[in-house]
């Protein structure tokens, strides 16, 4: 149940700000309200929902500041992953990254933004897996859940020319990894994440809710 709820939120099947009814969820999953309540508490811990006492439970709508802060952490983790992968040599993930980029080139060439968005997520997932650091991966997964990245990557790629530039940046990162230049691979990966953040923020509405002290949302 909780895995399905998490997936729906991350994939954008449940919109940011949407209310979540304990009763409706209990009926849908054929359980009592108690496990639903516990699932919602866990999703709140992960930053995916906000429980407002005496008001209701809602899918989190991150503020621009929260998105910026999460991307700053994404930059650090993915930069570190690029450095770690550069140290490892020709591991399995390298071949998978090469295949990913071939498919990404084709998707960009035919302007298939939906497919390219999937390949972007795969590229970053492979980078993290290739770092071979379980602690880094745990923190990264929680971060990506809080970002609900599947919802955001399409906004970033909607900016004119961003898909082509993103693809080029991925190629540069992998080239540096193959050269075993950890310093430069980390630098380029961080630059790539910063560029993605700028494109994303340019595509977001300016009236996102401000960050509340001690919480999120309006």
Short mmCIF file of N, CA, C and O in Angstrom, two decimals, residues 151-206:
data_model
loop_
_atom_site.label_atom_id
_atom_site.label_comp_id
_atom_site.label_asym_id
_atom_site.label_seq_id
_atom_site.Cartn_x
_atom_site.Cartn_y
_atom_site.Cartn_z
N UNK A 151 8.16 14.35 -11.60
CA UNK A 151 7.30 15.49 -11.91
C UNK A 151 8.12 16.67 -12.42
O UNK A 151 7.65 17.45 -13.25
N UNK A 152 9.33 16.82 -11.90
CA UNK A 152 10.10 18.02 -12.18
C UNK A 152 10.94 17.94 -13.45
O UNK A 152 11.19 18.97 -14.09
N UNK A 153 11.40 16.75 -13.80
CA UNK A 153 12.31 16.63 -14.93
C UNK A 153 11.65 17.10 -16.23
O UNK A 153 12.29 17.73 -17.08
N UNK A 154 10.36 16.84 -16.37
CA UNK A 154 9.66 17.28 -17.58
C UNK A 154 9.57 18.80 -17.66
O UNK A 154 9.65 19.37 -18.75
N UNK A 155 9.43 19.44 -16.51
CA UNK A 155 9.40 20.91 -16.48
C UNK A 155 10.75 21.47 -16.92
O UNK A 155 10.82 22.41 -17.72
N UNK A 156 11.83 20.87 -16.42
CA UNK A 156 13.17 21.31 -16.80
C UNK A 156 13.39 21.14 -18.30
O UNK A 156 13.88 22.04 -18.98
N UNK A 157 13.00 19.99 -18.83
CA UNK A 157 13.24 19.69 -20.24
C UNK A 157 12.32 20.46 -21.18
O UNK A 157 12.55 20.46 -22.40
N UNK A 158 11.30 21.11 -20.63
CA UNK A 158 10.41 21.90 -21.47
C UNK A 158 11.04 23.22 -21.92
O UNK A 158 10.53 23.87 -22.83
N UNK A 159 12.15 23.60 -21.28
CA UNK A 159 12.82 24.84 -21.66
C UNK A 159 13.50 24.67 -23.02
O UNK A 159 14.13 23.63 -23.28
N UNK A 160 13.40 25.66 -23.90
CA UNK A 160 13.97 25.53 -25.25
C UNK A 160 15.45 25.17 -25.24
O UNK A 160 16.25 25.81 -24.56
N UNK A 161 15.80 24.10 -25.95
CA UNK A 161 17.19 23.68 -26.09
C UNK A 161 17.75 22.91 -24.91
O UNK A 161 18.89 22.44 -24.96
N UNK A 162 16.95 22.74 -23.84
CA UNK A 162 17.50 22.10 -22.64
C UNK A 162 17.80 20.62 -22.85
O UNK A 162 18.80 20.11 -22.35
N UNK A 163 16.95 19.91 -23.59
CA UNK A 163 17.18 18.48 -23.79
C UNK A 163 18.51 18.23 -24.49
O UNK A 163 19.29 17.38 -24.07
N UNK A 164 18.78 18.99 -25.55
CA UNK A 164 20.04 18.82 -26.28
C UNK A 164 21.23 19.15 -25.39
O UNK A 164 22.23 18.42 -25.38
N UNK A 165 21.13 20.24 -24.64
CA UNK A 165 22.24 20.63 -23.77
C UNK A 165 22.44 19.60 -22.66
O UNK A 165 23.57 19.26 -22.31
N UNK A 166 21.35 19.11 -22.10
CA UNK A 166 21.43 18.08 -21.06
C UNK A 166 22.15 16.84 -21.57
O UNK A 166 23.00 16.26 -20.89
N UNK A 167 21.79 16.43 -22.79
CA UNK A 167 22.42 15.25 -23.40
C UNK A 167 23.92 15.47 -23.57
O UNK A 167 24.73 14.57 -23.27
N UNK A 168 24.32 16.64 -24.00
CA UNK A 168 25.74 16.95 -24.16
C UNK A 168 26.46 16.90 -22.82
O UNK A 168 27.60 16.42 -22.72
N UNK A 169 25.81 17.42 -21.79
CA UNK A 169 26.42 17.42 -20.45
C UNK A 169 26.62 15.99 -19.95
O UNK A 169 27.65 15.68 -19.34
N UNK A 170 25.64 15.13 -20.20
CA UNK A 170 25.78 13.72 -19.81
C UNK A 170 26.99 13.09 -20.52
O UNK A 170 27.76 12.34 -19.91
N UNK A 171 27.15 13.39 -21.79
CA UNK A 171 28.29 12.86 -22.54
C UNK A 171 29.61 13.33 -21.93
O UNK A 171 30.56 12.53 -21.78
N UNK A 172 29.69 14.59 -21.55
CA UNK A 172 30.92 15.13 -20.96
C UNK A 172 31.23 14.45 -19.64
O UNK A 172 32.39 14.12 -19.36
N UNK A 173 30.21 14.23 -18.84
CA UNK A 173 30.41 13.57 -17.54
C UNK A 173 30.98 12.17 -17.76
O UNK A 173 31.96 11.78 -17.11
N UNK A 174 30.38 11.42 -18.68
CA UNK A 174 30.85 10.05 -18.90
C UNK A 174 32.26 10.04 -19.50
O UNK A 174 33.08 9.18 -19.13
N UNK A 175 32.56 10.97 -20.38
CA UNK A 175 33.92 11.04 -20.94
C UNK A 175 34.96 11.22 -19.83
O UNK A 175 36.02 10.58 -19.83
N UNK A 176 34.66 12.08 -18.88
CA UNK A 176 35.59 12.34 -17.78
C UNK A 176 35.70 11.14 -16.84
O UNK A 176 36.78 10.85 -16.31
N UNK A 177 34.59 10.45 -16.65
CA UNK A 177 34.62 9.23 -15.84
C UNK A 177 35.50 8.19 -16.52
O UNK A 177 36.32 7.52 -15.86
N UNK A 178 35.35 8.04 -17.83
CA UNK A 178 36.16 7.07 -18.57
C UNK A 178 37.65 7.43 -18.53
O UNK A 178 38.51 6.54 -18.57
N UNK A 179 37.94 8.73 -18.44
CA UNK A 179 39.33 9.17 -18.34
C UNK A 179 39.87 9.03 -16.91
O UNK A 179 41.03 9.34 -16.65
N UNK A 180 38.99 8.59 -16.00
CA UNK A 180 39.33 8.42 -14.58
C UNK A 180 39.76 9.74 -13.95
O UNK A 180 40.59 9.77 -13.04
N UNK A 181 39.18 10.82 -14.44
CA UNK A 181 39.45 12.16 -13.91
C UNK A 181 38.33 12.50 -12.93
O UNK A 181 37.35 13.16 -13.27
N UNK A 182 38.49 12.03 -11.70
CA UNK A 182 37.44 12.18 -10.70
C UNK A 182 37.12 13.63 -10.38
O UNK A 182 35.95 13.99 -10.23
N UNK A 183 38.16 14.47 -10.29
CA UNK A 183 37.94 15.88 -9.97
C UNK A 183 37.06 16.55 -11.02
O UNK A 183 36.09 17.23 -10.71
N UNK A 184 37.42 16.36 -12.28
CA UNK A 184 36.68 17.00 -13.37
C UNK A 184 35.30 16.38 -13.54
O UNK A 184 34.33 17.09 -13.87
N UNK A 185 35.17 15.08 -13.33
CA UNK A 185 33.86 14.42 -13.43
C UNK A 185 32.91 14.98 -12.38
O UNK A 185 31.74 15.25 -12.66
N UNK A 186 33.42 15.15 -11.16
CA UNK A 186 32.59 15.72 -10.10
C UNK A 186 32.19 17.15 -10.45
O UNK A 186 31.02 17.53 -10.31
N UNK A 187 33.14 17.95 -10.91
CA UNK A 187 32.86 19.34 -11.26
C UNK A 187 31.80 19.41 -12.36
O UNK A 187 30.84 20.18 -12.26
N UNK A 188 31.96 18.60 -13.41
CA UNK A 188 31.02 18.64 -14.52
C UNK A 188 29.64 18.17 -14.10
O UNK A 188 28.62 18.72 -14.53
N UNK A 189 29.59 17.15 -13.24
CA UNK A 189 28.30 16.66 -12.79
C UNK A 189 27.58 17.73 -11.97
O UNK A 189 26.37 17.93 -12.12
N UNK A 190 28.31 18.43 -11.14
CA UNK A 190 27.70 19.48 -10.34
C UNK A 190 27.22 20.62 -11.23
O UNK A 190 26.14 21.20 -11.00
N UNK A 191 27.99 20.95 -12.25
CA UNK A 191 27.57 21.97 -13.20
C UNK A 191 26.28 21.55 -13.91
O UNK A 191 25.38 22.37 -14.14
N UNK A 192 26.20 20.28 -14.25
CA UNK A 192 25.01 19.75 -14.91
C UNK A 192 23.78 19.88 -14.03
O UNK A 192 22.70 20.30 -14.49
N UNK A 193 23.91 19.54 -12.77
CA UNK A 193 22.77 19.63 -11.85
C UNK A 193 22.36 21.10 -11.67
O UNK A 193 21.17 21.41 -11.62
N UNK A 194 23.33 21.99 -11.58
CA UNK A 194 23.00 23.42 -11.46
C UNK A 194 22.25 23.91 -12.70
O UNK A 194 21.29 24.69 -12.58
N UNK A 195 22.68 23.47 -13.88
CA UNK A 195 22.00 23.87 -15.11
C UNK A 195 20.57 23.34 -15.13
O UNK A 195 19.63 24.03 -15.55
N UNK A 196 20.38 22.11 -14.66
CA UNK A 196 19.05 21.53 -14.60
C UNK A 196 18.16 22.31 -13.63
O UNK A 196 16.97 22.55 -13.91
N UNK A 197 18.74 22.71 -12.52
CA UNK A 197 17.98 23.48 -11.54
C UNK A 197 17.54 24.82 -12.12
O UNK A 197 16.40 25.25 -11.95
N UNK A 198 18.44 25.49 -12.82
CA UNK A 198 18.09 26.78 -13.43
C UNK A 198 16.95 26.62 -14.44
O UNK A 198 16.01 27.43 -14.46
N UNK A 199 17.03 25.56 -15.26
CA UNK A 199 15.98 25.32 -16.25
C UNK A 199 14.65 25.00 -15.56
O UNK A 199 13.58 25.46 -16.00
N UNK A 200 14.71 24.23 -14.48
CA UNK A 200 13.50 23.87 -13.75
C UNK A 200 12.84 25.11 -13.16
O UNK A 200 11.64 25.34 -13.34
N UNK A 201 13.62 25.92 -12.45
CA UNK A 201 13.05 27.09 -11.80
C UNK A 201 12.49 28.08 -12.81
O UNK A 201 11.50 28.77 -12.55
N UNK A 202 13.10 28.13 -14.01
CA UNK A 202 12.59 29.01 -15.05
C UNK A 202 11.23 28.55 -15.55
O UNK A 202 10.42 29.37 -16.03
N UNK A 203 10.94 27.26 -15.41
CA UNK A 203 9.68 26.72 -15.89
C UNK A 203 8.60 26.61 -14.85
O UNK A 203 7.47 26.23 -15.16
N UNK A 204 8.92 26.94 -13.59
CA UNK A 204 7.95 26.83 -12.51
C UNK A 204 7.20 28.14 -12.33
O UNK A 204 7.73 29.22 -12.60
N UNK A 205 5.94 28.08 -11.86
CA UNK A 205 5.21 29.32 -11.58
C UNK A 205 5.88 30.10 -10.47
O UNK A 205 6.50 29.52 -9.57
N UNK A 206 5.75 31.41 -10.54
CA UNK A 206 6.41 32.27 -9.55
C UNK A 206 5.66 32.30 -8.23
O UNK A 206 6.19 32.79 -7.23
#
